[in-house]
């Protein structure tokens, strides 16, 4: 029997119960964290003379060898073991004999698994932020190349006012930038070490919790031993930060799907990021964007799953909490892949600048500016609004954009129009006049790009 707890039992565990109870099939992923934590624990036991120096160093050596063998693929996870903790301990005892049985002194699997998960989520935070950095760099380069790419800005999915592609992507830059901040916050708050909390009430051994916390790169040990073994807030925070990232990715995916459609044709997704249809030869489908949008469901589901699991668990550790792992692993993998693929899809995508610009012109996104022009000529805004409204109707009937009209046509709506109307309603003028901080105007955009660059360069990436 490969269990750690056979002593008090007279009968074997039912086969189905064993399968139901075991977590090794998924928590084997924590082997690095588990061994790292055990090494720190053994070193601390040696330092505190709870184990002799020789015992501690034999344990540490044994653990390092196990890690090497797993890394090289020489040690396989076989299903007789209950979880990663039992697996590593059993292998240690197999290799170094009775000394191995001393490793678990002053420790419970409850503080052990709490430690493993914190170590995992902490390094997952760093990975997610590195992926976000790649995406932010891609977005920044699109911004830099498209400060003069005019396009319609939309509200209600109706063309509203002209913006630039740089400005549109600037909005996503801000979203993903905030996401890195949320990941930072989560990392900062979780960085306390639960090791030494024991099963729930600490231990009677003179453990040095400050030492293990420091060895493992934590800011401090956790404050309350019951909370230490039953807290999974950090996992929920991580999943919630991931959910927001995924929500942003999904919104961007939706826009790309629209822009890539036959109706918009604002962009063309690269062949490498599209797929075909088995029946319709003409099709080139935006599957990557659709899948990113689709996977948002499972990421939100993972968050809901963990919150629901945790909501009625009495203190301290209960086995329900074993259910924390799969949602965390699943969302972490999913979000990393999605961020990575989004970045690749964006950097290989073609932007059809002429079509975007024509769409902004045909969509009367300069109508507000035409009304403002009349106001500048002394006409009251309400009257100007009505004049331009009639003019837009005329343009729709005649298939024209405002700046296609002849001077005679302009005059048929108001004598106040002059030759300078053409410049006033050009998309470049309309955009450039939008000077307020954060607006798409050239000057404001320059500042936005400068700030984005400085932020990317000045931020600490782990
Ligand atoms: N596999 C368990 C988990 O993931 C480890 C902790 C087991 N603790 C216990 N008291 N049975 O939560």
CSV table of C-alpha atoms and ligand atoms in Angstrom, one decimal:
chain,number,residue,atom,x,y,z
A,1,UNK,CA,0.0,0.0,0.0
A,2,UNK,CA,1.4,3.4,-1.0
A,3,UNK,CA,-0.6,5.3,1.6
A,4,UNK,CA,0.9,7.5,4.3
A,5,UNK,CA,-1.9,6.7,6.8
A,6,UNK,CA,-2.5,2.9,6.9
A,7,UNK,CA,-1.9,2.4,10.6
A,8,UNK,CA,-5.4,3.0,12.0
A,9,UNK,CA,-7.1,1.0,9.2
A,10,UNK,CA,-7.9,-2.7,9.1
A,11,UNK,CA,-9.5,-2.8,5.6
A,12,UNK,CA,-8.3,-1.7,2.2
A,13,UNK,CA,-9.8,1.4,0.6
A,14,UNK,CA,-12.5,0.6,-1.9
A,15,UNK,CA,-11.0,0.8,-5.4
A,16,UNK,CA,-13.5,3.4,-6.6
A,17,UNK,CA,-13.0,5.4,-3.4
A,18,UNK,CA,-9.3,5.4,-4.0
A,19,UNK,CA,-9.7,6.7,-7.5
A,20,UNK,CA,-12.2,9.3,-6.3
A,21,UNK,CA,-9.9,10.5,-3.5
A,22,UNK,CA,-6.6,10.5,-5.4
A,23,UNK,CA,-5.3,13.8,-6.7
A,24,UNK,CA,-2.0,12.6,-8.2
A,25,UNK,CA,-3.3,12.5,-11.7
A,26,UNK,CA,-3.5,16.3,-11.6
A,27,UNK,CA,-1.4,17.5,-8.6
A,28,UNK,CA,1.7,15.8,-10.0
A,29,UNK,CA,2.1,19.1,-11.8
A,30,UNK,CA,3.2,20.5,-8.4
A,31,UNK,CA,6.2,18.3,-8.1
A,32,UNK,CA,8.7,21.1,-8.3
A,33,UNK,CA,7.0,23.2,-5.7
A,34,UNK,CA,6.5,20.2,-3.4
A,35,UNK,CA,10.2,19.3,-3.5
A,36,UNK,CA,11.3,22.9,-3.1
A,37,UNK,CA,9.1,23.2,0.0
A,38,UNK,CA,10.3,19.9,1.4
A,39,UNK,CA,14.0,20.9,1.0
A,40,UNK,CA,13.4,24.2,2.9
A,41,UNK,CA,11.5,22.3,5.6
A,42,UNK,CA,14.3,19.7,6.0
A,43,UNK,CA,17.0,22.4,6.1
A,44,UNK,CA,15.0,24.2,8.8
A,45,UNK,CA,14.6,21.0,10.8
A,46,UNK,CA,18.4,20.5,10.6
A,47,UNK,CA,19.1,24.1,11.6
A,48,UNK,CA,16.8,23.8,14.6
A,49,UNK,CA,18.4,20.5,15.6
A,50,UNK,CA,15.0,18.8,15.3
A,51,UNK,CA,16.9,16.5,12.9
A,52,UNK,CA,20.7,16.0,12.9
A,53,UNK,CA,22.7,17.8,10.3
A,54,UNK,CA,23.4,14.5,8.6
A,55,UNK,CA,19.8,13.4,8.5
A,56,UNK,CA,18.8,16.8,7.0
A,57,UNK,CA,21.5,16.7,4.4
A,58,UNK,CA,20.7,13.1,3.4
A,59,UNK,CA,17.0,14.1,3.0
A,60,UNK,CA,17.9,17.2,0.9
A,61,UNK,CA,20.2,15.2,-1.3
A,62,UNK,CA,17.5,12.5,-1.8
A,63,UNK,CA,15.0,15.1,-2.7
A,64,UNK,CA,17.3,16.8,-5.2
A,65,UNK,CA,17.9,13.4,-6.9
A,66,UNK,CA,14.2,12.8,-7.1
A,67,UNK,CA,13.7,16.2,-8.8
A,68,UNK,CA,16.5,15.4,-11.3
A,69,UNK,CA,15.0,12.1,-12.1
A,70,UNK,CA,11.5,13.5,-12.6
A,71,UNK,CA,13.0,16.2,-14.8
A,72,UNK,CA,14.9,13.7,-16.9
A,73,UNK,CA,11.8,11.5,-17.3
A,74,UNK,CA,13.5,8.7,-15.3
A,75,UNK,CA,10.9,8.7,-12.5
A,76,UNK,CA,7.2,8.2,-13.5
A,77,UNK,CA,4.1,9.0,-11.5
A,78,UNK,CA,2.3,5.7,-11.1
A,79,UNK,CA,-1.2,5.6,-9.8
A,80,UNK,CA,-0.7,3.7,-6.5
A,81,UNK,CA,0.2,7.0,-4.9
A,82,UNK,CA,-2.5,9.2,-3.5
A,83,UNK,CA,-1.1,12.6,-4.2
A,84,UNK,CA,2.2,14.4,-5.1
A,85,UNK,CA,3.1,14.6,-1.4
A,86,UNK,CA,2.7,10.9,-0.8
A,87,UNK,CA,4.6,10.2,-4.0
A,88,UNK,CA,7.6,12.3,-3.2
A,89,UNK,CA,7.8,11.0,0.4
A,90,UNK,CA,7.5,7.4,-0.6
A,91,UNK,CA,10.2,7.8,-3.3
A,92,UNK,CA,12.4,9.4,-0.7
A,93,UNK,CA,12.0,6.6,1.8
A,94,UNK,CA,12.6,4.1,-1.0
A,95,UNK,CA,15.8,5.8,-1.8
A,96,UNK,CA,17.4,6.8,1.5
A,97,UNK,CA,15.6,4.5,3.9
A,98,UNK,CA,14.6,5.5,7.5
A,99,UNK,CA,15.9,9.1,7.3
A,100,UNK,CA,13.3,9.7,4.7
A,101,UNK,CA,10.6,8.9,7.3
A,102,UNK,CA,11.8,12.0,9.4
A,103,UNK,CA,11.0,14.6,6.7
A,104,UNK,CA,7.3,15.0,7.7
A,105,UNK,CA,8.3,15.9,11.3
A,106,UNK,CA,6.3,19.0,12.3
A,107,UNK,CA,4.4,19.2,9.1
A,108,UNK,CA,1.0,18.1,7.7
A,109,UNK,CA,-0.1,17.7,4.1
A,110,UNK,CA,-2.4,20.6,4.9
A,111,UNK,CA,0.3,23.2,5.2
A,112,UNK,CA,2.3,21.3,2.6
A,113,UNK,CA,-0.4,21.6,-0.1
A,114,UNK,CA,-1.1,25.2,1.0
A,115,UNK,CA,2.5,26.0,0.4
A,116,UNK,CA,2.7,24.1,-3.0
A,117,UNK,CA,-0.3,26.0,-4.3
A,118,UNK,CA,1.0,29.4,-3.2
A,119,UNK,CA,4.4,28.7,-4.8
A,120,UNK,CA,2.6,27.6,-8.0
A,121,UNK,CA,0.3,30.6,-8.2
A,122,UNK,CA,3.2,32.9,-7.4
A,123,UNK,CA,5.2,31.7,-10.4
A,124,UNK,CA,2.1,31.5,-12.5
A,125,UNK,CA,1.6,35.3,-11.8
A,126,UNK,CA,5.0,35.9,-13.3
A,127,UNK,CA,4.4,33.8,-16.3
A,128,UNK,CA,1.1,35.5,-17.0
A,129,UNK,CA,2.7,38.9,-16.8
A,130,UNK,CA,5.5,37.9,-19.1
A,131,UNK,CA,2.8,36.8,-21.7
A,132,UNK,CA,1.0,40.1,-21.2
A,133,UNK,CA,4.2,42.0,-21.8
A,134,UNK,CA,4.5,40.3,-25.2
A,135,UNK,CA,1.0,41.3,-26.1
A,136,UNK,CA,1.5,44.9,-24.9
A,137,UNK,CA,4.6,45.2,-27.0
A,138,UNK,CA,2.6,44.0,-30.1
A,139,UNK,CA,-0.2,46.4,-29.3
A,140,UNK,CA,2.3,49.3,-28.9
A,141,UNK,CA,3.9,48.6,-32.2
A,142,UNK,CA,0.4,48.6,-33.9
A,143,UNK,CA,-0.2,52.0,-32.2
A,144,UNK,CA,3.1,53.4,-33.4
A,145,UNK,CA,2.4,52.4,-37.0
A,146,UNK,CA,-1.2,53.6,-37.2
A,147,UNK,CA,-1.4,57.1,-35.8
A,148,UNK,CA,-2.7,58.2,-39.2
A,149,UNK,CA,-4.9,55.2,-39.9
A,150,UNK,CA,-8.3,56.8,-39.8
A,151,UNK,CA,-11.3,54.6,-38.9
A,152,UNK,CA,-14.8,55.0,-37.5
A,153,UNK,CA,-15.1,55.0,-33.7
A,154,UNK,CA,-18.3,53.2,-32.8
A,155,UNK,CA,-21.0,53.6,-30.1
A,156,UNK,CA,-23.9,51.1,-30.2
A,157,UNK,CA,-21.9,49.5,-33.0
A,158,UNK,CA,-22.9,52.5,-35.1
A,159,UNK,CA,-20.3,54.7,-36.7
A,160,UNK,CA,-19.9,57.7,-34.3
A,161,UNK,CA,-16.8,59.9,-34.7
A,162,UNK,CA,-13.5,59.4,-36.4
A,163,UNK,CA,-10.6,57.9,-34.5
A,164,UNK,CA,-7.4,56.2,-35.5
A,165,UNK,CA,-6.4,52.6,-35.3
A,166,UNK,CA,-3.7,53.7,-32.9
A,167,UNK,CA,-6.3,55.2,-30.6
A,168,UNK,CA,-8.5,52.1,-30.8
A,169,UNK,CA,-5.6,49.8,-29.8
A,170,UNK,CA,-4.6,52.3,-27.2
A,171,UNK,CA,-7.8,51.4,-25.3
A,172,UNK,CA,-6.7,47.7,-25.3
A,173,UNK,CA,-3.2,48.7,-24.1
A,174,UNK,CA,-4.8,50.3,-21.1
A,175,UNK,CA,-6.9,47.2,-20.3
A,176,UNK,CA,-4.0,44.8,-20.5
A,177,UNK,CA,-1.8,47.2,-18.5
A,178,UNK,CA,-4.4,47.3,-15.7
A,179,UNK,CA,-4.4,43.5,-15.9
A,180,UNK,CA,-0.7,43.3,-15.1
A,181,UNK,CA,-1.4,45.5,-12.1
A,182,UNK,CA,-4.1,43.1,-10.8
A,183,UNK,CA,-1.7,40.2,-11.2
A,184,UNK,CA,0.9,42.2,-9.3
A,185,UNK,CA,-1.6,42.8,-6.5
A,186,UNK,CA,-2.5,39.2,-6.3
A,187,UNK,CA,1.2,38.1,-6.1
A,188,UNK,CA,2.0,40.7,-3.5
A,189,UNK,CA,-0.9,39.6,-1.2
A,190,UNK,CA,-0.3,35.9,-1.6
A,191,UNK,CA,3.4,36.1,-0.8
A,192,UNK,CA,3.2,34.8,2.8
A,193,UNK,CA,4.4,31.3,3.8
A,194,UNK,CA,1.9,28.9,5.3
A,195,UNK,CA,4.6,26.2,6.0
A,196,UNK,CA,4.7,25.5,9.8
A,197,UNK,CA,0.9,25.8,10.3
A,198,UNK,CA,0.8,22.1,10.6
A,199,UNK,CA,-2.6,20.4,10.2
A,200,UNK,CA,-4.3,23.5,11.6
A,201,UNK,CA,-2.9,24.4,15.0
A,202,UNK,CA,0.8,24.8,14.5
A,203,UNK,CA,3.2,22.2,16.0
A,204,UNK,CA,5.0,21.5,19.3
A,205,UNK,CA,8.4,21.4,17.5
A,206,UNK,CA,10.4,24.6,17.7
A,207,UNK,CA,10.1,25.3,13.9
A,208,UNK,CA,11.6,28.5,12.6
A,209,UNK,CA,8.9,29.7,10.3
A,210,UNK,CA,10.7,33.0,9.5
A,211,UNK,CA,13.6,30.9,8.1
A,212,UNK,CA,11.5,28.7,5.8
A,213,UNK,CA,9.5,31.8,4.6
A,214,UNK,CA,12.7,33.5,3.8
A,215,UNK,CA,14.3,30.5,2.1
A,216,UNK,CA,11.3,30.2,-0.2
A,217,UNK,CA,11.2,33.9,-1.1
A,218,UNK,CA,8.2,34.8,0.9
A,219,UNK,CA,7.8,38.2,2.6
A,220,UNK,CA,6.8,36.7,5.9
A,221,UNK,CA,5.1,33.6,7.4
A,222,UNK,CA,1.3,33.7,7.5
A,223,UNK,CA,-0.2,35.0,10.8
A,224,UNK,CA,-2.8,32.4,11.7
A,225,UNK,CA,-2.4,28.7,11.4
A,226,UNK,CA,-6.0,27.9,10.8
A,227,UNK,CA,-6.3,30.5,8.1
A,228,UNK,CA,-3.0,29.3,6.6
A,229,UNK,CA,-4.3,25.8,5.8
A,230,UNK,CA,-7.8,26.9,4.7
A,231,UNK,CA,-7.1,30.1,2.8
A,232,UNK,CA,-7.6,29.8,-1.0
A,233,UNK,CA,-8.4,33.5,-1.5
A,234,UNK,CA,-5.3,34.0,-3.5
A,235,UNK,CA,-6.4,31.3,-5.9
A,236,UNK,CA,-9.7,33.0,-6.3
A,237,UNK,CA,-8.0,36.4,-6.8
A,238,UNK,CA,-5.7,34.9,-9.4
A,239,UNK,CA,-8.7,33.3,-11.2
A,240,UNK,CA,-10.5,36.6,-11.0
A,241,UNK,CA,-7.6,38.5,-12.5
A,242,UNK,CA,-7.4,35.8,-15.2
A,243,UNK,CA,-11.1,36.2,-15.9
A,244,UNK,CA,-10.7,40.0,-16.5
A,245,UNK,CA,-7.8,39.3,-18.9
A,246,UNK,CA,-9.9,36.8,-20.7
A,247,UNK,CA,-12.8,39.2,-20.8
A,248,UNK,CA,-10.6,41.8,-22.5
A,249,UNK,CA,-9.2,39.2,-24.9
A,250,UNK,CA,-12.8,38.2,-25.7
A,251,UNK,CA,-13.9,41.7,-26.5
A,252,UNK,CA,-10.8,42.2,-28.8
A,253,UNK,CA,-11.6,38.8,-30.4
A,254,UNK,CA,-15.1,39.9,-31.1
A,255,UNK,CA,-13.9,43.1,-32.8
A,256,UNK,CA,-11.4,41.1,-34.9
A,257,UNK,CA,-14.1,38.7,-36.0
A,258,UNK,CA,-16.3,41.7,-37.0
A,259,UNK,CA,-13.5,43.5,-38.7
A,260,UNK,CA,-12.4,40.3,-40.6
A,261,UNK,CA,-15.9,39.7,-41.9
A,262,UNK,CA,-16.8,40.2,-45.5
A,263,UNK,CA,-19.0,43.2,-44.5
A,264,UNK,CA,-16.3,45.1,-42.7
A,265,UNK,CA,-13.0,44.0,-44.3
A,266,UNK,CA,-11.0,46.3,-42.0
A,267,UNK,CA,-8.5,43.5,-41.4
A,268,UNK,CA,-7.4,40.3,-42.9
A,269,UNK,CA,-6.3,37.6,-40.5
A,270,UNK,CA,-3.1,35.8,-41.7
A,271,UNK,CA,-3.5,32.4,-43.3
A,272,UNK,CA,-1.4,30.9,-40.4
A,273,UNK,CA,-4.1,32.1,-37.9
A,274,UNK,CA,-7.2,31.0,-40.0
A,275,UNK,CA,-8.8,27.8,-40.9
A,276,UNK,CA,-10.9,26.7,-43.8
A,277,UNK,CA,-14.3,24.9,-44.3
A,278,UNK,CA,-14.6,21.3,-45.3
A,279,UNK,CA,-17.5,22.1,-47.6
A,280,UNK,CA,-17.3,25.8,-48.6
A,281,UNK,CA,-14.1,26.3,-50.6
A,282,UNK,CA,-14.2,30.1,-50.3
A,283,UNK,CA,-14.1,30.2,-46.5
A,284,UNK,CA,-11.3,31.5,-44.4
A,285,UNK,CA,-12.6,31.5,-40.8
A,286,UNK,CA,-11.3,33.4,-37.8
A,287,UNK,CA,-11.2,30.3,-35.6
A,288,UNK,CA,-8.4,31.5,-33.3
A,289,UNK,CA,-10.4,34.7,-32.4
A,290,UNK,CA,-13.6,32.6,-32.0
A,291,UNK,CA,-11.8,30.1,-29.8
A,292,UNK,CA,-10.4,32.8,-27.6
A,293,UNK,CA,-13.9,34.2,-27.2
A,294,UNK,CA,-15.3,30.8,-26.6
A,295,UNK,CA,-12.7,29.8,-24.0
A,296,UNK,CA,-13.8,32.8,-21.9
A,297,UNK,CA,-16.7,30.6,-20.8
A,298,UNK,CA,-14.4,28.0,-19.2
A,299,UNK,CA,-12.2,30.7,-17.5
A,300,UNK,CA,-15.3,32.3,-15.9
A,301,UNK,CA,-16.4,28.8,-15.1
A,302,UNK,CA,-13.2,28.0,-13.2
A,303,UNK,CA,-13.6,31.1,-11.1
A,304,UNK,CA,-17.2,30.3,-10.3
A,305,UNK,CA,-16.2,26.7,-9.6
A,306,UNK,CA,-13.6,27.7,-7.0
A,307,UNK,CA,-15.8,30.3,-5.3
A,308,UNK,CA,-18.6,27.8,-5.1
A,309,UNK,CA,-16.3,25.1,-3.7
A,310,UNK,CA,-15.0,27.4,-1.0
A,311,UNK,CA,-18.2,29.1,0.0
A,312,UNK,CA,-19.4,26.8,2.8
A,313,UNK,CA,-16.2,25.1,4.0
A,314,UNK,CA,-15.9,25.2,7.7
A,315,UNK,CA,-12.5,25.9,9.2
A,316,UNK,CA,-9.9,24.6,8.8
A,317,UNK,CA,-8.9,22.2,6.0
A,318,UNK,CA,-11.5,20.0,4.3
A,319,UNK,CA,-11.0,17.7,1.4
A,320,UNK,CA,-13.2,19.9,-0.8
A,321,UNK,CA,-10.2,22.1,-1.1
A,322,UNK,CA,-8.5,19.5,-3.3
A,323,UNK,CA,-10.8,20.8,-6.0
A,324,UNK,CA,-8.8,24.1,-6.1
A,325,UNK,CA,-6.2,22.7,-8.4
A,326,UNK,CA,-7.9,21.9,-11.7
A,327,UNK,CA,-9.6,25.3,-12.1
A,328,UNK,CA,-6.3,27.1,-11.4
A,329,UNK,CA,-4.3,24.9,-13.8
A,330,UNK,CA,-6.9,25.1,-16.5
A,331,UNK,CA,-7.4,28.8,-16.4
A,332,UNK,CA,-3.7,29.5,-16.2
A,333,UNK,CA,-3.0,27.3,-19.2
A,334,UNK,CA,-5.9,28.7,-21.1
A,335,UNK,CA,-5.2,32.4,-20.5
A,336,UNK,CA,-1.5,32.0,-21.3
A,337,UNK,CA,-2.3,30.3,-24.6
A,338,UNK,CA,-4.9,32.9,-25.5
A,339,UNK,CA,-2.7,35.9,-24.7
A,340,UNK,CA,0.1,34.3,-26.7
A,341,UNK,CA,-2.0,33.5,-29.7
A,342,UNK,CA,-3.7,36.9,-29.6
A,343,UNK,CA,-0.3,38.5,-29.8
A,344,UNK,CA,0.7,36.3,-32.8
A,345,UNK,CA,-2.6,36.9,-34.6
A,346,UNK,CA,-2.3,40.7,-34.2
A,347,UNK,CA,1.3,40.9,-35.3
A,348,UNK,CA,0.6,38.9,-38.5
A,349,UNK,CA,-2.8,40.6,-39.3
A,350,UNK,CA,-3.1,43.0,-42.3
A,351,UNK,CA,-4.9,46.2,-41.7
A,352,UNK,CA,-6.9,47.5,-44.7
A,353,UNK,CA,-6.3,51.2,-44.1
A,354,UNK,CA,-8.1,52.5,-47.2
A,355,UNK,CA,-11.2,50.5,-46.3
A,356,UNK,CA,-11.2,51.8,-42.7
A,357,UNK,CA,-10.8,55.4,-43.9
A,358,UNK,CA,-13.5,55.0,-46.5
A,359,UNK,CA,-15.8,53.5,-43.9
A,360,UNK,CA,-15.2,56.5,-41.6
A,361,UNK,CA,-16.1,58.9,-44.4
A,362,UNK,CA,-19.1,57.0,-45.7
A,363,UNK,CA,-20.3,56.7,-42.1
A,364,UNK,CA,-20.6,60.5,-41.6
A,365,UNK,CA,-18.3,60.3,-38.6
A,366,UNK,CA,-17.4,63.9,-39.5
A,367,UNK,CA,-21.0,65.1,-39.2
A,368,UNK,CA,-20.4,66.6,-35.7
A,369,UNK,CA,-17.4,68.5,-37.1
A,370,UNK,CA,-19.5,69.8,-40.0
A,371,UNK,CA,-22.0,71.1,-37.5
A,372,UNK,CA,-19.2,72.7,-35.4
A,373,UNK,CA,-18.0,74.3,-38.6
A,374,UNK,CA,-21.3,76.1,-39.1
A,375,UNK,CA,-21.2,77.1,-35.4
A,376,UNK,CA,-17.8,78.7,-36.2
A,377,UNK,CA,-19.6,80.7,-39.0
A,378,UNK,CA,-22.1,82.1,-36.5
A,379,UNK,CA,-24.9,79.6,-36.7
A,380,UNK,CA,-26.5,78.4,-33.5
A,381,UNK,CA,-25.6,74.7,-32.8
A,382,UNK,CA,-29.2,73.5,-32.8
A,383,UNK,CA,-29.8,75.0,-36.3
A,384,UNK,CA,-26.4,73.7,-37.5
A,385,UNK,CA,-27.4,70.2,-36.2
A,386,UNK,CA,-30.6,70.4,-38.3
A,387,UNK,CA,-28.8,71.6,-41.5
A,388,UNK,CA,-26.2,68.8,-41.3
A,389,UNK,CA,-29.0,66.3,-40.6
A,390,UNK,CA,-30.7,67.3,-43.8
A,391,UNK,CA,-27.4,67.2,-45.6
A,392,UNK,CA,-26.6,63.7,-44.3
A,393,UNK,CA,-30.0,62.5,-45.6
A,394,UNK,CA,-29.2,64.0,-49.0
A,395,UNK,CA,-25.8,62.2,-49.0
A,396,UNK,CA,-27.4,58.9,-48.2
A,397,UNK,CA,-29.9,59.3,-51.0
A,398,UNK,CA,-27.1,60.2,-53.5
A,399,UNK,CA,-24.5,57.7,-52.2
A,400,UNK,CA,-22.0,60.4,-51.2
A,401,UNK,CA,-19.8,61.3,-48.3
A,402,UNK,CA,-20.0,64.8,-46.8
A,403,UNK,CA,-16.6,65.7,-48.3
A,404,UNK,CA,-17.8,64.5,-51.8
A,405,UNK,CA,-20.3,67.3,-52.1
A,406,UNK,CA,-19.7,70.2,-54.5
A,407,UNK,CA,-19.7,73.8,-53.3
A,408,UNK,CA,-23.1,74.2,-55.0
A,409,UNK,CA,-24.5,71.3,-53.1
A,410,UNK,CA,-23.1,72.7,-49.8
A,411,UNK,CA,-24.7,76.1,-50.6
A,412,UNK,CA,-28.1,74.5,-51.2
A,413,UNK,CA,-28.1,73.7,-47.5
A,414,UNK,CA,-26.5,76.9,-46.2
A,415,UNK,CA,-24.9,80.0,-47.6
A,416,UNK,CA,-22.5,79.9,-44.6
A,417,UNK,CA,-20.4,77.1,-46.2
A,418,UNK,CA,-17.1,78.2,-47.7
A,419,UNK,CA,-14.2,76.5,-49.4
A,420,UNK,CA,-12.6,75.8,-46.1
A,421,UNK,CA,-15.3,73.3,-45.4
A,422,UNK,CA,-13.3,70.6,-47.2
A,423,UNK,CA,-10.4,70.9,-44.9
A,424,UNK,CA,-12.7,71.2,-41.8
A,425,UNK,CA,-14.4,67.9,-42.5
A,426,UNK,CA,-11.3,65.9,-43.6
A,427,UNK,CA,-10.7,63.0,-41.3
A,428,UNK,CA,-7.2,64.3,-40.5
A,429,UNK,CA,-8.6,67.6,-39.3
A,430,UNK,CA,-11.4,66.0,-37.4
A,431,UNK,CA,-9.0,63.7,-35.6
A,432,UNK,CA,-6.3,66.2,-35.1
A,433,UNK,CA,-8.7,68.7,-33.5
A,434,UNK,CA,-9.3,66.2,-30.8
A,435,UNK,CA,-6.6,67.4,-28.5
A,436,UNK,CA,-7.7,66.6,-25.0
A,437,UNK,CA,-5.5,64.2,-23.0
A,438,UNK,CA,-6.4,60.7,-24.1
A,439,UNK,CA,-8.1,61.8,-27.3
A,440,UNK,CA,-7.1,60.5,-30.8
A,441,UNK,CA,-5.6,63.8,-32.0
A,442,UNK,CA,-2.0,63.5,-33.2
A,443,UNK,CA,-0.5,65.4,-30.3
A,444,UNK,CA,-2.5,63.6,-27.6
A,445,UNK,CA,-1.7,60.3,-29.2
A,446,UNK,CA,2.0,61.0,-29.3
A,447,UNK,CA,1.9,61.6,-25.6
A,448,UNK,CA,-0.1,58.5,-25.0
A,449,UNK,CA,2.4,56.4,-26.9
A,450,UNK,CA,5.3,58.0,-25.1
A,451,UNK,CA,3.7,57.2,-21.8
A,452,UNK,CA,3.0,53.6,-22.8
A,453,UNK,CA,6.6,53.1,-23.9
A,454,UNK,CA,8.0,54.6,-20.7
A,455,UNK,CA,5.7,52.5,-18.6
A,456,UNK,CA,6.7,49.3,-20.4
A,457,UNK,CA,10.4,50.1,-20.1
A,458,UNK,CA,10.2,51.2,-16.4
A,459,UNK,CA,8.1,48.3,-15.1
A,460,UNK,CA,9.8,45.4,-13.4
A,461,UNK,CA,9.1,42.2,-15.2
A,462,UNK,CA,10.0,39.0,-13.3
B,1,LIG,N1,-4.3,16.1,-2.0
B,1,LIG,C1,-4.7,17.0,-0.9
B,1,LIG,C2,-5.2,18.3,-1.5
B,1,LIG,O1,-4.9,18.6,-2.6
B,1,LIG,C3,-3.5,17.2,0.0
B,1,LIG,C4,-3.9,17.5,1.4
B,1,LIG,C5,-4.4,16.3,2.0
B,1,LIG,N2,-4.7,16.6,3.4
B,1,LIG,C6,-5.6,15.8,4.1
B,1,LIG,N3,-5.8,16.1,5.3
B,1,LIG,N4,-6.1,14.7,3.6
B,1,LIG,O2,-5.8,19.1,-0.8
